[in-house]
Coordinates of C-alpha atoms and ligand atoms in Angstrom, one line a residue:
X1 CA -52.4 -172.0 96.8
X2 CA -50.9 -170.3 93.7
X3 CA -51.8 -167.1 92.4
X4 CA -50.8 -167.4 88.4
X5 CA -51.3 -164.2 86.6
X6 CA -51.5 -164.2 82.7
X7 CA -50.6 -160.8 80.8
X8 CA -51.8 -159.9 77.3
X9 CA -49.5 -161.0 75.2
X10 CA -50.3 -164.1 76.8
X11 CA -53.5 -164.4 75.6
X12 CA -53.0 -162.2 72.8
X13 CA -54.7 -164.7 70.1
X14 CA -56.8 -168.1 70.1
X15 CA -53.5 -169.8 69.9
X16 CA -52.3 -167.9 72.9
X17 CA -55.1 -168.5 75.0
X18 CA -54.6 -172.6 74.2
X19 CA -51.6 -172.1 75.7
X20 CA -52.3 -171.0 78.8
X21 CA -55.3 -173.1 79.1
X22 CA -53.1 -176.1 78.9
X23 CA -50.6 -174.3 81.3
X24 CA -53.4 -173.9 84.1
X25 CA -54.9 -177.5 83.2
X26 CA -51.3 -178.8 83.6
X27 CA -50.2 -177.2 86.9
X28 CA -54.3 -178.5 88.1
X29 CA -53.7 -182.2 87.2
X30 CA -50.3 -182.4 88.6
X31 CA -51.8 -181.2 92.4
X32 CA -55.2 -180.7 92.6
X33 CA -55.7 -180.0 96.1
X34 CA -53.4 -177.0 96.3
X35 CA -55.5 -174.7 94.9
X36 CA -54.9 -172.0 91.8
X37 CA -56.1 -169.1 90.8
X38 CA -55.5 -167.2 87.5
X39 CA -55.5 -163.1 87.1
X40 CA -55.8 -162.3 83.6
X41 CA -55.1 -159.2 81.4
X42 CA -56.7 -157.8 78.4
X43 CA -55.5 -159.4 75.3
X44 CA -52.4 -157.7 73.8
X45 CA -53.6 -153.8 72.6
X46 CA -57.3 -153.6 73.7
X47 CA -56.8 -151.5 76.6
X48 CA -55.1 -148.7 74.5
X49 CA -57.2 -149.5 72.2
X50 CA -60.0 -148.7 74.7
X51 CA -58.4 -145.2 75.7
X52 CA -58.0 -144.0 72.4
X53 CA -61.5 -144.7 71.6
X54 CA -62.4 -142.6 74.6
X55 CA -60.2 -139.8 73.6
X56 CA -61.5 -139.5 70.1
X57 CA -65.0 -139.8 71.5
X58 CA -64.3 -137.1 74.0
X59 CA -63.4 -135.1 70.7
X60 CA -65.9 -136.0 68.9
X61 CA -64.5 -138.3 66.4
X62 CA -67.6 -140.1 66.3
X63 CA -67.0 -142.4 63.3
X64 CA -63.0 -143.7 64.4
X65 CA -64.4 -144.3 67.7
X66 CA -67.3 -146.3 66.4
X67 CA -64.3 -148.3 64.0
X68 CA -62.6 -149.0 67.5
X69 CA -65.7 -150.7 68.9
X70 CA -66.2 -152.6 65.9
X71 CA -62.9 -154.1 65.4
X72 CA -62.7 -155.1 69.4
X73 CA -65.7 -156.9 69.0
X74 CA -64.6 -158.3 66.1
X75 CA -61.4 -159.3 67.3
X76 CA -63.4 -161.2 70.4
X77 CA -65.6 -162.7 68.5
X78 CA -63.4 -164.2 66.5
X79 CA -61.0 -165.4 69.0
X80 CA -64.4 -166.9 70.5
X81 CA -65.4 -168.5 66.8
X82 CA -61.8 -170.3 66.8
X83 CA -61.3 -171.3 70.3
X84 CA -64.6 -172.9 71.6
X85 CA -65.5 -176.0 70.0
X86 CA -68.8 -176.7 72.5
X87 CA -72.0 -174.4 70.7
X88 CA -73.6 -173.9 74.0
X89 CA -70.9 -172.2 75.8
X90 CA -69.8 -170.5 72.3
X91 CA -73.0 -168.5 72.0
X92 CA -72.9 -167.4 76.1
X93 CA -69.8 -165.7 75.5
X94 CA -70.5 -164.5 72.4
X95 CA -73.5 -163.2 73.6
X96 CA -71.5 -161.4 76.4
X97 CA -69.3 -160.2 74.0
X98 CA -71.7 -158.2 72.7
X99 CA -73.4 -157.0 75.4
X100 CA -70.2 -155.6 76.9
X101 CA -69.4 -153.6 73.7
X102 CA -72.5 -152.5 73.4
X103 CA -73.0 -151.2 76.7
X104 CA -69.0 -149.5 75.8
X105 CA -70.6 -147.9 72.5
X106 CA -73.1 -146.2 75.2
X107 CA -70.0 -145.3 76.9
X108 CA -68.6 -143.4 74.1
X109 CA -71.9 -141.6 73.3
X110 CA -72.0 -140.1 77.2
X111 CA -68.6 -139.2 76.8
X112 CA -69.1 -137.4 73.6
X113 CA -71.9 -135.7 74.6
X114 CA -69.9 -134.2 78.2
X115 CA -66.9 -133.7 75.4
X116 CA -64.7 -134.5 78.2
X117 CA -63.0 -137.5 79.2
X118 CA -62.3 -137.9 82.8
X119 CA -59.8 -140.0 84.6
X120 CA -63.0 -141.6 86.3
X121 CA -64.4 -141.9 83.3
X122 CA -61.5 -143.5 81.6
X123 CA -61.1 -146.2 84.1
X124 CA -64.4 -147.7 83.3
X125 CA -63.4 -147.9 79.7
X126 CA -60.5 -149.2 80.7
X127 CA -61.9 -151.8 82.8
X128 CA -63.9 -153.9 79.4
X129 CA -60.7 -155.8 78.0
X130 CA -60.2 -157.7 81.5
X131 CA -63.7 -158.4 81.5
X132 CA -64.1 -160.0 78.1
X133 CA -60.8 -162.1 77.9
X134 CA -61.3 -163.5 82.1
X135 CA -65.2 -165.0 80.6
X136 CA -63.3 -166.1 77.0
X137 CA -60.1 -168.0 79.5
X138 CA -63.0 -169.3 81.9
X139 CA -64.8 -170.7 79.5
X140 CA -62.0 -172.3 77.6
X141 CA -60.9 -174.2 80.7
X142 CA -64.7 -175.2 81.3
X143 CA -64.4 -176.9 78.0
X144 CA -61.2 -178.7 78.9
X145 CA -63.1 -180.5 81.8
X146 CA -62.2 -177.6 84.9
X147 CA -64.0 -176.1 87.0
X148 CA -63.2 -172.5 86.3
X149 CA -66.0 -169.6 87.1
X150 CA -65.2 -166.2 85.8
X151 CA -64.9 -163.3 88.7
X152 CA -64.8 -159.6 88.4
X153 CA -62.4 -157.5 90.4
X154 CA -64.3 -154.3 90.7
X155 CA -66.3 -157.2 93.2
X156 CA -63.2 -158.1 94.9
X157 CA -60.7 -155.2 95.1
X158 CA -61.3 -152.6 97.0
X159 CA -59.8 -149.4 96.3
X160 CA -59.3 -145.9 97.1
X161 CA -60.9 -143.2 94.9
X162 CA -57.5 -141.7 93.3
X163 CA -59.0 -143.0 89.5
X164 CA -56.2 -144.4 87.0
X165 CA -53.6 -145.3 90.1
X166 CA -55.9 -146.9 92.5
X167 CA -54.6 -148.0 96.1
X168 CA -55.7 -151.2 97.6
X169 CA -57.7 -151.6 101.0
X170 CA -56.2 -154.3 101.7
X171 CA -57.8 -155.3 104.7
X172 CA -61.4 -154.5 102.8
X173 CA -60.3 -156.3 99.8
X174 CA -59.0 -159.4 102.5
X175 CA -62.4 -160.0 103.5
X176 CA -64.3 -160.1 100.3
X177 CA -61.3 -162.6 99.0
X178 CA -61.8 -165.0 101.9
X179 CA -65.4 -164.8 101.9
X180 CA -66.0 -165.3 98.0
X181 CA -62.6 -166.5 96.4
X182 CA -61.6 -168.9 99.2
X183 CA -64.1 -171.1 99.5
X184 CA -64.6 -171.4 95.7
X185 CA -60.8 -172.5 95.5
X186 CA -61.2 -175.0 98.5
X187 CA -64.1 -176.7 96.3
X188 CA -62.0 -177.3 93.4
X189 CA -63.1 -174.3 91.4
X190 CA -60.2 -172.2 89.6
X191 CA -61.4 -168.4 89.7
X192 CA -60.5 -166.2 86.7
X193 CA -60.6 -162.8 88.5
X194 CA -59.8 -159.5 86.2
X195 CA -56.2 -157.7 86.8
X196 CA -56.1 -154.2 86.3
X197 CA -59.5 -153.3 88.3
X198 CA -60.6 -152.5 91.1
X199 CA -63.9 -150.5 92.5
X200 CA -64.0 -148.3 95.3
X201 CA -65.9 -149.1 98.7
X202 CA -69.4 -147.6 96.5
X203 CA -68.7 -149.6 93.9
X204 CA -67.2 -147.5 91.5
X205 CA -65.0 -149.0 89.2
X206 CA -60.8 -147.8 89.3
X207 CA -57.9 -149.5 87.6
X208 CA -54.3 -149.9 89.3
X209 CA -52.5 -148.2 86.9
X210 CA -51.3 -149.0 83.3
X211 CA -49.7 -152.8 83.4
X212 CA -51.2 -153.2 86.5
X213 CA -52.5 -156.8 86.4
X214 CA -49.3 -157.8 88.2
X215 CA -50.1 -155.7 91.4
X216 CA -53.5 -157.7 91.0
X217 CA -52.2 -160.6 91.3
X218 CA -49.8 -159.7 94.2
X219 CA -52.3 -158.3 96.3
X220 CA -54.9 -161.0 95.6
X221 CA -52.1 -163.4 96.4
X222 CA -51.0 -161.6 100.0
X223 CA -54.9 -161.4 101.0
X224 CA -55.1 -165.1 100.4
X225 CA -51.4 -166.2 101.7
X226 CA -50.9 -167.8 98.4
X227 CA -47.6 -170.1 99.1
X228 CA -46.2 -168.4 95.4
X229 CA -47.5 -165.9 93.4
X230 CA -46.3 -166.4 89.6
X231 CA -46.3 -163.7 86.3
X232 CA -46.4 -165.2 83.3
X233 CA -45.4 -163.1 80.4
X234 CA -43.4 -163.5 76.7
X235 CA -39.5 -164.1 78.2
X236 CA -38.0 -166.7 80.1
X237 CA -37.6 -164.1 82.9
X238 CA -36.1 -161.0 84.0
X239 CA -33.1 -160.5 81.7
X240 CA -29.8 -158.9 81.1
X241 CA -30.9 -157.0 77.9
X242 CA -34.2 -157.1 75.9
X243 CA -33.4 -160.5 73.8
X244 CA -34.9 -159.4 71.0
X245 CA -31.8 -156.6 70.7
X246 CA -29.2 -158.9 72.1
X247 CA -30.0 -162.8 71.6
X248 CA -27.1 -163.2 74.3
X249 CA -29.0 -161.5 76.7
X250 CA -29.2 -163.8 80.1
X251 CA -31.9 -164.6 82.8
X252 CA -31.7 -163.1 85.8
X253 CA -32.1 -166.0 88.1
X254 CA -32.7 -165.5 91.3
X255 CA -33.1 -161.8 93.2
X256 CA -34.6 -159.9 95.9
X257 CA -37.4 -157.9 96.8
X258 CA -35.1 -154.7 96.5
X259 CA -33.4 -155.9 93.0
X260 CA -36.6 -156.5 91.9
X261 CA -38.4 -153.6 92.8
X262 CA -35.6 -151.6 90.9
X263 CA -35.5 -153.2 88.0
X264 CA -39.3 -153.1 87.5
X265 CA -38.7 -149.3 88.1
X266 CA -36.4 -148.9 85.7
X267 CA -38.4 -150.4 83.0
X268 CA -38.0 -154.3 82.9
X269 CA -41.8 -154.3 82.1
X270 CA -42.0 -157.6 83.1
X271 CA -43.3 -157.0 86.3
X272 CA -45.2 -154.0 87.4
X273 CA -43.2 -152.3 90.1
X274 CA -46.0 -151.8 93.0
X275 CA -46.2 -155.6 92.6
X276 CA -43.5 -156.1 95.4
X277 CA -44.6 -154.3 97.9
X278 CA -47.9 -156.9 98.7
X279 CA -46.0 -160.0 98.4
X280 CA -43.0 -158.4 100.7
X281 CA -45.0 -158.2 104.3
X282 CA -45.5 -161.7 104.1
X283 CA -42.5 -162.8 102.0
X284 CA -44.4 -165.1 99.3
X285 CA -42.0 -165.8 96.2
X286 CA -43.0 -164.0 93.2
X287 CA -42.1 -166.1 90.2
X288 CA -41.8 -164.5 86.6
X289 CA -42.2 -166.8 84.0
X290 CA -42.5 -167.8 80.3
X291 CA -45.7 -168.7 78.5
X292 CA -44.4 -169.6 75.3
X293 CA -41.6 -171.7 76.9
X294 CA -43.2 -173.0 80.1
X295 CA -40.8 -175.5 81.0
X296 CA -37.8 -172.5 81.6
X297 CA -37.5 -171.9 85.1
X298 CA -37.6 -168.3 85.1
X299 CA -36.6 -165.6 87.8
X300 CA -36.8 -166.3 91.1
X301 CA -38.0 -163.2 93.6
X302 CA -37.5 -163.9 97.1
X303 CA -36.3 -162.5 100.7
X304 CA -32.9 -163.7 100.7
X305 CA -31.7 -165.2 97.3
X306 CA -28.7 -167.5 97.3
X307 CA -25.8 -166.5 98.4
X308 CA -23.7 -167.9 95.6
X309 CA -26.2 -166.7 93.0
X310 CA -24.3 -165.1 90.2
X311 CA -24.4 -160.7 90.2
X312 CA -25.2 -159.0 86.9
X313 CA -26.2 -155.9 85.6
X314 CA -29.4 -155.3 83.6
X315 CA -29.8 -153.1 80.8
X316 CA -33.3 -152.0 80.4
X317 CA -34.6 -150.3 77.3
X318 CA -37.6 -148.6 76.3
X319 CA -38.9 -147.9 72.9
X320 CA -42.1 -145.8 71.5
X321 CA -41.2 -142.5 73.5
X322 CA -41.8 -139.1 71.8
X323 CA -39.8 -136.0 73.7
X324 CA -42.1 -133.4 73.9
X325 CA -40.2 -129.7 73.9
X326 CA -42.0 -126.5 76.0
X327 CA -40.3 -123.5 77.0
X328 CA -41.0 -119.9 76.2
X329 CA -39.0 -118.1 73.6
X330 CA -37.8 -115.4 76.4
X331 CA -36.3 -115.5 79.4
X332 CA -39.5 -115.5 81.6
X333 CA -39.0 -119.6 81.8
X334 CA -39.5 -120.5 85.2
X335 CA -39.6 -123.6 87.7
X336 CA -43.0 -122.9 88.3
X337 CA -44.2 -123.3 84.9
X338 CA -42.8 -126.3 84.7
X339 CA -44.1 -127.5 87.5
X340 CA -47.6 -126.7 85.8
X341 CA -46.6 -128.5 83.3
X342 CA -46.2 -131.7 85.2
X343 CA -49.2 -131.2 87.1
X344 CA -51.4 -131.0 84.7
X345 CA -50.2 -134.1 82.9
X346 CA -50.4 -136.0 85.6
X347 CA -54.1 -134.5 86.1
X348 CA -54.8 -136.0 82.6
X349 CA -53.4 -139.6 83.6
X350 CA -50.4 -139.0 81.5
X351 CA -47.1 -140.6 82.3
X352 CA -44.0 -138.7 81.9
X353 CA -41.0 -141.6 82.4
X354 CA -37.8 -138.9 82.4
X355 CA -38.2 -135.0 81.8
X356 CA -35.3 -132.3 82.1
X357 CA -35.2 -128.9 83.0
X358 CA -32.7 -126.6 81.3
X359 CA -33.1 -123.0 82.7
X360 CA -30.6 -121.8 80.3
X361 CA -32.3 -122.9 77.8
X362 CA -35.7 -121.4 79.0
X363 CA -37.8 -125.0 78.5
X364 CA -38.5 -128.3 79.3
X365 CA -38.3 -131.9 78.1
X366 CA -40.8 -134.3 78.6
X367 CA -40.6 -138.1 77.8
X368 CA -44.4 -139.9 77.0
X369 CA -45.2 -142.7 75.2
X370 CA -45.5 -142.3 72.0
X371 CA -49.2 -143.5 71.9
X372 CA -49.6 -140.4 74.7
X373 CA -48.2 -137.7 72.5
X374 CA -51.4 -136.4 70.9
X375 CA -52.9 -135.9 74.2
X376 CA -50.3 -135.0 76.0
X377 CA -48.9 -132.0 73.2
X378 CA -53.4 -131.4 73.5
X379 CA -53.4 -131.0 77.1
X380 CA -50.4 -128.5 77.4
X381 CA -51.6 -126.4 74.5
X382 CA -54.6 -125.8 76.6
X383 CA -52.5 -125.0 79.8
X384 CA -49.8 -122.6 77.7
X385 CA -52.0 -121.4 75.8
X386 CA -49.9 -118.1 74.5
X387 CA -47.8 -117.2 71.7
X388 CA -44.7 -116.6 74.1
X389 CA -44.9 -120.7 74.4
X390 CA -43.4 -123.0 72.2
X391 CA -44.7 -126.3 72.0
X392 CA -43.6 -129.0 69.5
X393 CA -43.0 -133.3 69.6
X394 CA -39.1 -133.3 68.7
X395 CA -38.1 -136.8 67.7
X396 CA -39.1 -140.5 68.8
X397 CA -36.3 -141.2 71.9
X398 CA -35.9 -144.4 73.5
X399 CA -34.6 -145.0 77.4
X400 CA -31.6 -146.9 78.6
X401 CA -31.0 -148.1 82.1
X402 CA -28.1 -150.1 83.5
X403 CA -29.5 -151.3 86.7
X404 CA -27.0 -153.2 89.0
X405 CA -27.1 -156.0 91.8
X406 CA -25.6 -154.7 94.9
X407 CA -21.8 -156.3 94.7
X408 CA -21.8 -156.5 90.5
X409 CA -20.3 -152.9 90.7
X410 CA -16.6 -152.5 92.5
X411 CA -15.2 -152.1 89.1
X412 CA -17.1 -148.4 88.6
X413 CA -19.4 -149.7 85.9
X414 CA -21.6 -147.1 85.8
X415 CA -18.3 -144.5 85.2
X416 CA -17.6 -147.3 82.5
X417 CA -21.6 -147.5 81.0
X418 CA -20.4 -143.8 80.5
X419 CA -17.6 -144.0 78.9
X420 CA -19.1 -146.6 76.4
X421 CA -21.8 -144.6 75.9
X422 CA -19.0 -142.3 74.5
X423 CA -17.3 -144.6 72.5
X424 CA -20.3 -146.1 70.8
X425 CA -20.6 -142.3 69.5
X426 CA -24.4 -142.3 70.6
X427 CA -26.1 -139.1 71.0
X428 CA -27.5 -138.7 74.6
X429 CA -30.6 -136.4 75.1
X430 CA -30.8 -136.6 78.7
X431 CA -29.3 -138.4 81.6
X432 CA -30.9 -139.0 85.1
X433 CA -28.0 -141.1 87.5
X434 CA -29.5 -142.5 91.0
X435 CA -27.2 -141.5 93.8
X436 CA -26.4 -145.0 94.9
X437 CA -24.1 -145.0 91.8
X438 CA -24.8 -148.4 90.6
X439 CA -27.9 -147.0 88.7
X440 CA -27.9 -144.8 85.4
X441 CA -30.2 -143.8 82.6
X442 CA -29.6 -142.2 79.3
X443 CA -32.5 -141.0 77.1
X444 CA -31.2 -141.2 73.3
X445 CA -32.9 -141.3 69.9
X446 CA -34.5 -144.3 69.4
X447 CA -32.2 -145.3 66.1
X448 CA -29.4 -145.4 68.2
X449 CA -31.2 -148.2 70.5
X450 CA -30.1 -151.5 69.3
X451 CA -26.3 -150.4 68.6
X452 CA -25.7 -148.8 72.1
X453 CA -27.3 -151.8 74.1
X454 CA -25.4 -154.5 72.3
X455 CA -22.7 -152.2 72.9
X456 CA -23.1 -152.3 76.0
X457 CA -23.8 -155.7 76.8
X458 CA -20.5 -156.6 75.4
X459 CA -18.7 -153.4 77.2
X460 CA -19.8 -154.3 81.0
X461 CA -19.0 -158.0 80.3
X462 CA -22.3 -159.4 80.9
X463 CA -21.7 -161.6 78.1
X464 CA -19.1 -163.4 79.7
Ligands
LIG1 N1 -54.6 -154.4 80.5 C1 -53.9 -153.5 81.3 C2 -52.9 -152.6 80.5 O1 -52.8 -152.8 79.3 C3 -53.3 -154.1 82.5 C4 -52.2 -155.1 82.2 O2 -52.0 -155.6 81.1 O3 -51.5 -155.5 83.2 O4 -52.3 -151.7 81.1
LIG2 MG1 -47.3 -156.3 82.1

């Protein structure tokens, strides 16, 4: 059996959705006894999209929230419109469509009237984008002559109760997978289960976390003993450099568990990072490959890669940050305020991906994605709430990491990523340096991005 999991970009548009169809229909025809299921995200932006609209509603921004729902069930419908040619099956998803975003208009009403958002709250909004794009993808490969039968997580996955970074029961969630998944998959059916969700054992719907599809499709895949479990997504792997900065930029091709793990840490967001850990206890291959060039082979994630497999670094970027200053304009700046600050982020589902703490300075510097900033400048204004504070989004910043392979690094690269950091003349904000040494990351402003990782990738030879 193999667990394929399809992420939004992958079914970001009718065209998108094609593709994958005639991925899944190809990989079904080629062996049809060994079984396949498919996990499936939200297409491309609906779940922030979602969020938003539950942020605004929570503030009562009736009217942009009501825009929201309009254009996601536009957006549907008319992925629906172009993609399925067979009236009978077009008007059942249709009609779901709309039920779905209806019952999410309700959704928005309850939340405006509490005028509070909660992270329980947030996760069932959260939850609609799987939903509708698993019954558009089922119904697609219906029409291609499969047997394909849309399934809901929050039916399958069983969770704890810590809302927006569920954790799977796994032996719960093994059960329901081999009583209702299993023998679907033995019959010839291909299930289209929901990533992201999950629902606790009363039936309350959770999500994994942001991007968290993967870990979906890891844990559905260790419950079942899938033989591989493979993540699709928009590059031919896991890569030296984000090809879109450096066109050089080289596939990873084989690595471990470990390597894996920490590059997905460090922001090579083509894998969630909890995604490992299933697959690990029972050492099933993870696979990440290429929807839009299927035939690549992709990265390889196993126990023991090859011993001959070549070593290089990774430079991992990340764009859309905003760096959030707070301090006091005193001297009364203290650990423990910032410590509130960070709590009470996290208490509002907000990531912070780097912060640093300069007591000198009397304040702190967060890192959030830029689509968190509004909320996240909302929710310490609340908290700080005093003119001693000072509170303002400084510039947009963007993240580098240089992420070795155990063995790439005898030369010092990471003294060397320095000291090209140096010579490139870029400005660093922050830096955060693991104590294994073969891992740093610089926060700098985000113009500087392209420049310093082409830089780089030239500088530590990876180009070679
Ligand atoms: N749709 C979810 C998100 O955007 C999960 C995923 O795409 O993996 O975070
Ligand atoms: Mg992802």
């Amino acid at each position: 059996m193999i667990v394929h999991k399809f992420g939004g970009t992958s079914v970001g548009s009718a065209e998108r959705f094609r593709s994958v169809a005639d991925i899944i229909q190809r990989h079904y025809q080629e062996n049809p006894d060994r079984g396949l299921i498919v996990v499936v995200s939200a297409m491309s932006g609906v779940t922030n999209d979602l969020v938003r609209g539950a942020r605004l509603a929570a503030e009562g921004q009736d009217s942009t929230c009501r825009e929201i729902k309009a254009r996601l069930l536009q957006r549907h419908l008319d992925v629906v419109e172009n993609l399925l040619q067979q009236r009978p099956g077009r008007l059942e998803v249709a009609g779901l469509i709309e039920d779905r975003l209806h019952d999410l208009e309700r959704l928005y009403r309850s939340i405006a009237v509490l005028g509070e958002l909660t992270v329980r709250g947030s996760d069932t909004v959260a939850s609609f984008g799987e939903t509708l794009s698993s019954h558009i993808l089922a119904a697609l490969l219906q029409e291609h002559g499969l047997r394909a039968q849309a399934l809901s997580s929050s039916e399958l996955l069983v969770t704890d109760d810590c809302f927006g970074q569920a954790n799977p029961l796994l032996e719960r969630t093994r059960e329901r997978l081999q009583q209702w998944v299993r023998p679907l998959v033995e019959g010839g059916v291909i299930p289209v289960i929901t990533g992201f969700v999950g629902a606790t054992a009363q039936g309350i719907t959770t999500t994994l976390g942001r991007g968290g599809s993967d870990y979906s499709a890891a844990i559905i895949g260790a419950a079942l003993r899938a033989e591989e479990v493979w993540i699709w997504s928009d590059v031919d792997g896991i890569l030296t450099a984000d090809p879109n900065i450096v066109p050089q930029a080289r596939v990873l091709g084989e690595l471990s568990y470990g390597e894996a793990a920490n590059l997905a840490y460090y922001g090579a967001d083509v894998l969630h990072p909890k995604s490992i850990r299933p697959v690990i206890a029972n050492g099933i291959p993870l696979r990440i490959l290429n929807s839009f060039n299927p035939d690549h082979p992709g990265t390889l994630i196993v126990e023991k890669p090859h011993p001959e497999r070549e070593r290089l670094p990774a430079i991992l970027s990340t764009t859309g940050l905003s760096m959030i200053v707070l301090g006091s304009q005193d001297d009364s700046w203290a650990l423990a305020q910032a410590a509130r600050a960070l709590q009470r982020l996290n208490e509002a589902n907000l990531d912070v991906l780097m912060f640093s703490q300069s007591l000198s300075e009397h304040n702190l510097n967060l890192i959030v994605r830029e689509q968190d900033q509004a909320h996240s400048l909302k929710v310490l204004r609340r908290e700080f709430d005093h003119p001693l504070y000072q509170l303002e989004a400084r510039e947009r910043v963007a993240t580098i990491s240089i992420v070795g392979v155990p063995g790439w690094n005898e030369t010092g690269a990471v003294a060397h990523a320095f000291a090209a950091v140096g010579r490139q003349g870029t400005r660093v904000i922050a830096v955060a340096q693991a104590a294994t040494e073969d891992n740093v990351s610089f926060c700098i402003p985000e113009e500087q991005l392209a420049d310093t990782v082409r830089f780089l990738h030239r500088e530590l030879g990876v180009e070679a």
